[in-house]
mmCIF file of C-alpha atoms in Angstrom:
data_model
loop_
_atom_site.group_PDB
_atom_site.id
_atom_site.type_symbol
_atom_site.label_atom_id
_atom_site.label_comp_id
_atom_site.label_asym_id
_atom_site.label_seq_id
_atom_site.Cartn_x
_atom_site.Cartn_y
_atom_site.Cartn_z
ATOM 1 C CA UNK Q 11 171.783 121.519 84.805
ATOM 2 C CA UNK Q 12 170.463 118.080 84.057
ATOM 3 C CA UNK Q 13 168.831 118.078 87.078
ATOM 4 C CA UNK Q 14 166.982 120.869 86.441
ATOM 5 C CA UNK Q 15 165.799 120.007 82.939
ATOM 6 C CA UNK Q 16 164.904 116.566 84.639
ATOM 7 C CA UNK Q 17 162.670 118.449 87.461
ATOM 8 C CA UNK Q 18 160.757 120.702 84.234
ATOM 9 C CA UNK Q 19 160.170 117.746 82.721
ATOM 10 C CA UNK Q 20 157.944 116.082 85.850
ATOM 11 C CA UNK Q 21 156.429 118.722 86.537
ATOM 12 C CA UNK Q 22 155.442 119.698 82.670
ATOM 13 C CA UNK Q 23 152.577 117.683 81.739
ATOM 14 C CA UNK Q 24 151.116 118.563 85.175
ATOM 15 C CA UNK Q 25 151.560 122.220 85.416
ATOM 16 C CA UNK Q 26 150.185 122.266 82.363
ATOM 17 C CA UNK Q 27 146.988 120.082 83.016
ATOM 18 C CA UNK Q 28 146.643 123.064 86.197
ATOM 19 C CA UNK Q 29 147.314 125.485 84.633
ATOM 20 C CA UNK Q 30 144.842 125.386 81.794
ATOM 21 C CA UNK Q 31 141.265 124.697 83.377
ATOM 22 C CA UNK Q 32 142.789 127.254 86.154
ATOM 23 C CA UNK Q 33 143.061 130.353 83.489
ATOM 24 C CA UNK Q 34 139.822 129.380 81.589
ATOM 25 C CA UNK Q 35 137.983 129.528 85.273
ATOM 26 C CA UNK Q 36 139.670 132.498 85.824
ATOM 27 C CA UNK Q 37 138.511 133.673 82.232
ATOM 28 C CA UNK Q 38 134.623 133.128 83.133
ATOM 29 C CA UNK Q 39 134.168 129.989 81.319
ATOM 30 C CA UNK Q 40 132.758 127.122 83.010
ATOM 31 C CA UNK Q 41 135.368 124.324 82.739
ATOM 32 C CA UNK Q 42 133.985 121.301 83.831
ATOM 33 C CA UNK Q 43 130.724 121.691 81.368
ATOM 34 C CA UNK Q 44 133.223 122.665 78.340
ATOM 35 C CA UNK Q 45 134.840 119.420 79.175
ATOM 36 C CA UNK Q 46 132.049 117.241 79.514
ATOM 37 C CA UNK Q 47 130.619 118.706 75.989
ATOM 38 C CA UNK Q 48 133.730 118.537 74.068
ATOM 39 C CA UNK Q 49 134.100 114.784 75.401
ATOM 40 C CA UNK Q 50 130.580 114.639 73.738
ATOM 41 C CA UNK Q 51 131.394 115.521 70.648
ATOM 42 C CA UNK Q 52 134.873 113.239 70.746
ATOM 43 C CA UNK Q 53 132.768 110.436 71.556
ATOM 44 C CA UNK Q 54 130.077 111.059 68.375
ATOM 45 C CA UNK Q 55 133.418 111.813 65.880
ATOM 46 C CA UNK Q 56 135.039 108.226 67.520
ATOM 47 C CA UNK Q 57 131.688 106.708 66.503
ATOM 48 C CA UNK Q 58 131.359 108.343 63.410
ATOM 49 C CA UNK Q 59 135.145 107.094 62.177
ATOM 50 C CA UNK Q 60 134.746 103.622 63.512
ATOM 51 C CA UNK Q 61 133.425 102.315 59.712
ATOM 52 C CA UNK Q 62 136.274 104.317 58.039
ATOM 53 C CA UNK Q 63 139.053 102.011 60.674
ATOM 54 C CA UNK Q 64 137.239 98.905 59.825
ATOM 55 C CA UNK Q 65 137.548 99.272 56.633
ATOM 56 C CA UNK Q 66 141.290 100.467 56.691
ATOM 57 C CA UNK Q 67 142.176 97.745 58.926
ATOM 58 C CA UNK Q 68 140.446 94.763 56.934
ATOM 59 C CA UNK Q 69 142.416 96.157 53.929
ATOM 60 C CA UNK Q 70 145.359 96.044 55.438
ATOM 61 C CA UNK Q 71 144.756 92.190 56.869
ATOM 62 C CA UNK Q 72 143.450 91.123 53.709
ATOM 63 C CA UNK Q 73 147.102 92.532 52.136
ATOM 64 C CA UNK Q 74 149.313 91.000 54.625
ATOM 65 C CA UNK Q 75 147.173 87.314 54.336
ATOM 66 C CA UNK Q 76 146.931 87.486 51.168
ATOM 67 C CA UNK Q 77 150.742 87.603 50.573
ATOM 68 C CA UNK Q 78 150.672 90.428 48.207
ATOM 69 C CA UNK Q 79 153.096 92.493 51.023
ATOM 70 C CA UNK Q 80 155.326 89.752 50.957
ATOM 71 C CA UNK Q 81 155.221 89.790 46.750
ATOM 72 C CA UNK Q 82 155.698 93.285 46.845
ATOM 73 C CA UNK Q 83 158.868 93.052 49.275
ATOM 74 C CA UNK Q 84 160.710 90.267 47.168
ATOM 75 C CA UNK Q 85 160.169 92.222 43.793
ATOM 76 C CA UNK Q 86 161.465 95.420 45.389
ATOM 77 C CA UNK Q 87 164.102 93.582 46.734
ATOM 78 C CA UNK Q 88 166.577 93.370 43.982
ATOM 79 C CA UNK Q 89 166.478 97.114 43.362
ATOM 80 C CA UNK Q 90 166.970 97.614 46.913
ATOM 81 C CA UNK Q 91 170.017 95.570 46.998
ATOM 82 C CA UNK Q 92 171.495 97.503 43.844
ATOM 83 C CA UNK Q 93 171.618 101.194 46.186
ATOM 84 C CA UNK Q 94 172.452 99.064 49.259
ATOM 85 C CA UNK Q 95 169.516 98.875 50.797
ATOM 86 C CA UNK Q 96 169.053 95.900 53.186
ATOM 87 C CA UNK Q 97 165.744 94.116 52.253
ATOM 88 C CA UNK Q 98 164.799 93.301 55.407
ATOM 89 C CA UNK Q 99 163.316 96.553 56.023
ATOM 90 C CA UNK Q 100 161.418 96.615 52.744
ATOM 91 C CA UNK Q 101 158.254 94.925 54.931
ATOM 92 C CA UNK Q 102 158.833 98.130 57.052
ATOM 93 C CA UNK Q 103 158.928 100.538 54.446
ATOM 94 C CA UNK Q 104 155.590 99.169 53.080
ATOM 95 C CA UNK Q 105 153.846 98.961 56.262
ATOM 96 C CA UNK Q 106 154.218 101.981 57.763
ATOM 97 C CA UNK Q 107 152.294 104.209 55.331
ATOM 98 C CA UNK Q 108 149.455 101.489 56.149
ATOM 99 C CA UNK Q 109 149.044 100.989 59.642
ATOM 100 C CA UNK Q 110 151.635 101.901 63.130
ATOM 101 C CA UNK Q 111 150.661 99.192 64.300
ATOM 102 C CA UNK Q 112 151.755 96.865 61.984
ATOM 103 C CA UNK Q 113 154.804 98.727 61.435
ATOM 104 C CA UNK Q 114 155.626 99.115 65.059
ATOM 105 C CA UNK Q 115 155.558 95.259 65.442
ATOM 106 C CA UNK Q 116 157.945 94.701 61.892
ATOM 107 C CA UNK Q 117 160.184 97.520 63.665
ATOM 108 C CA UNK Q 118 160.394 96.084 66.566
ATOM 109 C CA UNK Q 119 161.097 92.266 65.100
ATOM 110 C CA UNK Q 120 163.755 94.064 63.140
ATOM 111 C CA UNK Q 121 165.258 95.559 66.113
ATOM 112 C CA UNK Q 122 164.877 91.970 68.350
ATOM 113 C CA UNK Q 123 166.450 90.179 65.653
ATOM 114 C CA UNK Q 124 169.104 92.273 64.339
ATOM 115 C CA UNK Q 125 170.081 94.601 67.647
ATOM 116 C CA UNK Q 126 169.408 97.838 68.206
ATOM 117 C CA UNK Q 127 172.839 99.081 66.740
ATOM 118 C CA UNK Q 128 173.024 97.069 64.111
ATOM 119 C CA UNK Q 129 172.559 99.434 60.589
ATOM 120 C CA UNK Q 130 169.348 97.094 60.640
ATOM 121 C CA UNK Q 131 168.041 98.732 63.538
ATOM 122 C CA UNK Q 132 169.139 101.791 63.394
ATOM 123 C CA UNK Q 133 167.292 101.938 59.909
ATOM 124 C CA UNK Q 134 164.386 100.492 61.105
ATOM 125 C CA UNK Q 135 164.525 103.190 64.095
ATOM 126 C CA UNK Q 136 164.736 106.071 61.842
ATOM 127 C CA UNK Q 137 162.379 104.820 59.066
ATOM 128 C CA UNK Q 138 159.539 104.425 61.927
ATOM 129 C CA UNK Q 139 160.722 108.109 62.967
ATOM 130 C CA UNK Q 140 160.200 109.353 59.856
ATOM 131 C CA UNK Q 141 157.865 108.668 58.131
ATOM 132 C CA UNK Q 142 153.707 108.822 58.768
ATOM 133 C CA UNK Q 143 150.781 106.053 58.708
ATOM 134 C CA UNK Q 144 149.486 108.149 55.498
ATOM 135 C CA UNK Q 145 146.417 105.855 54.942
ATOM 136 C CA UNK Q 146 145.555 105.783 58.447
ATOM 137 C CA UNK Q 147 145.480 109.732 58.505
ATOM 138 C CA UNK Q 148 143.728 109.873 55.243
ATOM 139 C CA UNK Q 149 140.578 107.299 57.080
ATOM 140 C CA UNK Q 150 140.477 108.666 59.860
ATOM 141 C CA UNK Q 151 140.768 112.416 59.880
ATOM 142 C CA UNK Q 152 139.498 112.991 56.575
ATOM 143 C CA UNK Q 153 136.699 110.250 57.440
ATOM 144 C CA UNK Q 154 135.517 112.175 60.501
ATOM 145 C CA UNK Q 155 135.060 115.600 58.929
ATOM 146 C CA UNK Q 156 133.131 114.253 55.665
ATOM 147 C CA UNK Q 157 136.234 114.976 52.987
ATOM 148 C CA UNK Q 158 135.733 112.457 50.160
ATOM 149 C CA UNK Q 159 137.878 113.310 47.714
ATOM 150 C CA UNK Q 160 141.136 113.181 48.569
ATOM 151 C CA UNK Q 161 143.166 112.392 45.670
ATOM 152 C CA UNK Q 162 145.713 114.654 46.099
ATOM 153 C CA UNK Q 163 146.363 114.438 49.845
ATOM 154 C CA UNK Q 164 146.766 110.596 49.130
ATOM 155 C CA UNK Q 165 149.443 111.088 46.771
ATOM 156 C CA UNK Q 166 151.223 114.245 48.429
ATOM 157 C CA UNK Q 167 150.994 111.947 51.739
ATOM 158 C CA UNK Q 168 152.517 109.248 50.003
ATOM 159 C CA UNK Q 169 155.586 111.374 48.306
ATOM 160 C CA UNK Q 170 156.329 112.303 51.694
ATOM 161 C CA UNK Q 171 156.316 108.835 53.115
ATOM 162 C CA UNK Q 172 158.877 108.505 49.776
ATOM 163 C CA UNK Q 173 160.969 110.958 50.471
ATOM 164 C CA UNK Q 174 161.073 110.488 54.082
ATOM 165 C CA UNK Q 175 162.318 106.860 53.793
ATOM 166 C CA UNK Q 176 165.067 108.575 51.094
ATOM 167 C CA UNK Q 177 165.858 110.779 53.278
ATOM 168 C CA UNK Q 178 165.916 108.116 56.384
ATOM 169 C CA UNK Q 179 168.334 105.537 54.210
ATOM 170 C CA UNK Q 180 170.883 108.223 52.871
ATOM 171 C CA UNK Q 181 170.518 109.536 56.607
ATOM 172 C CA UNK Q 182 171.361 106.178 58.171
ATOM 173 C CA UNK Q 183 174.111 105.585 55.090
ATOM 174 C CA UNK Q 184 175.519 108.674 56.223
ATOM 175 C CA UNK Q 185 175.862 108.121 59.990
ATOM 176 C CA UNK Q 186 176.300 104.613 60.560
ATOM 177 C CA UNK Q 187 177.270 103.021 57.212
#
């Protein structure tokens, strides 16, 4: 059995990358000059976002330099420590609504540091699981359709980041703890 579901899974991605320009040829539509425009139009959206990820990511460089992450992390930290929250993954929890990136590389520190089955890393595992780059959503995909006000996505986006990391810590608590 596992070799079977290890043969579907090579051959997935490919069938799949077949199968589709075969049934819209067999559909009448002409595949390679859908493809070509639709890369077109990818192309003038990526151009048309790139001021919204400058902006996002000098934000974020400006709050990591500045040391207002790392300000933020040692206030939180006490309150963290009171519902048994290691604080080592505050600078986690902070990034990751921010950039996946930046998160990614804090994740994967955690993980180097601490071991991969340590509650540390574990955490860290499921946290980065979990949880969305909220802000980098809101830039980019709100940015390349035109939406400007976005107050409510920001903060819906960012009660689910909340809840997720909740969810990720009682989760973790529950399992490995």
């Amino acid at each position: 059995m596992t070799e079977l579901i290890i043969e579907i899974s090579r051959w997935a991605i490919p069938l799949v990358l077949f199968f589709i320009p075969l049934y819209g040829y067999l559909r009448g539509v002409p595949v390679y000059e859908t493809f070509v425009a639709g890369a077109e139009d990818g192309f003038k959206v990526a151009v048309k976002i790139i001021p919204f990820l400058v902006g996002m990511l000098v934000a974020i460089g400006v709050f990591r330099a500045s040391g207002a992450m790392d300000l933020f992390a040692r206030l939180l930290n006490p309150v963290l420590h009171l519902i048994g929250v290691p604080g080592e993954v505050l600078p986690l929890a902070i990034m990751r609504p921010l950039s996946g990136g930046g998160a990614l590389g804090i994740a994967a520190e955690l993980i180097a540091n601490y071991g991969p089955d340590s509650f540390i890393g574990r955490l860290a595992s499921v946290m980065q699981g979990s949880t969305d780059t909220t802000f980098y959503v809101l830039t980019v995909y709100f940015g390349s359709v035109g939406v400007r006000r976005y107050r409510y996505a920001l903060a819906l986006g960012l009660l689910a980041d909340i809840s997720s990391l909740i969810a990720a810590i009682v989760i973790c608590r529950l399992m490995f703890g």
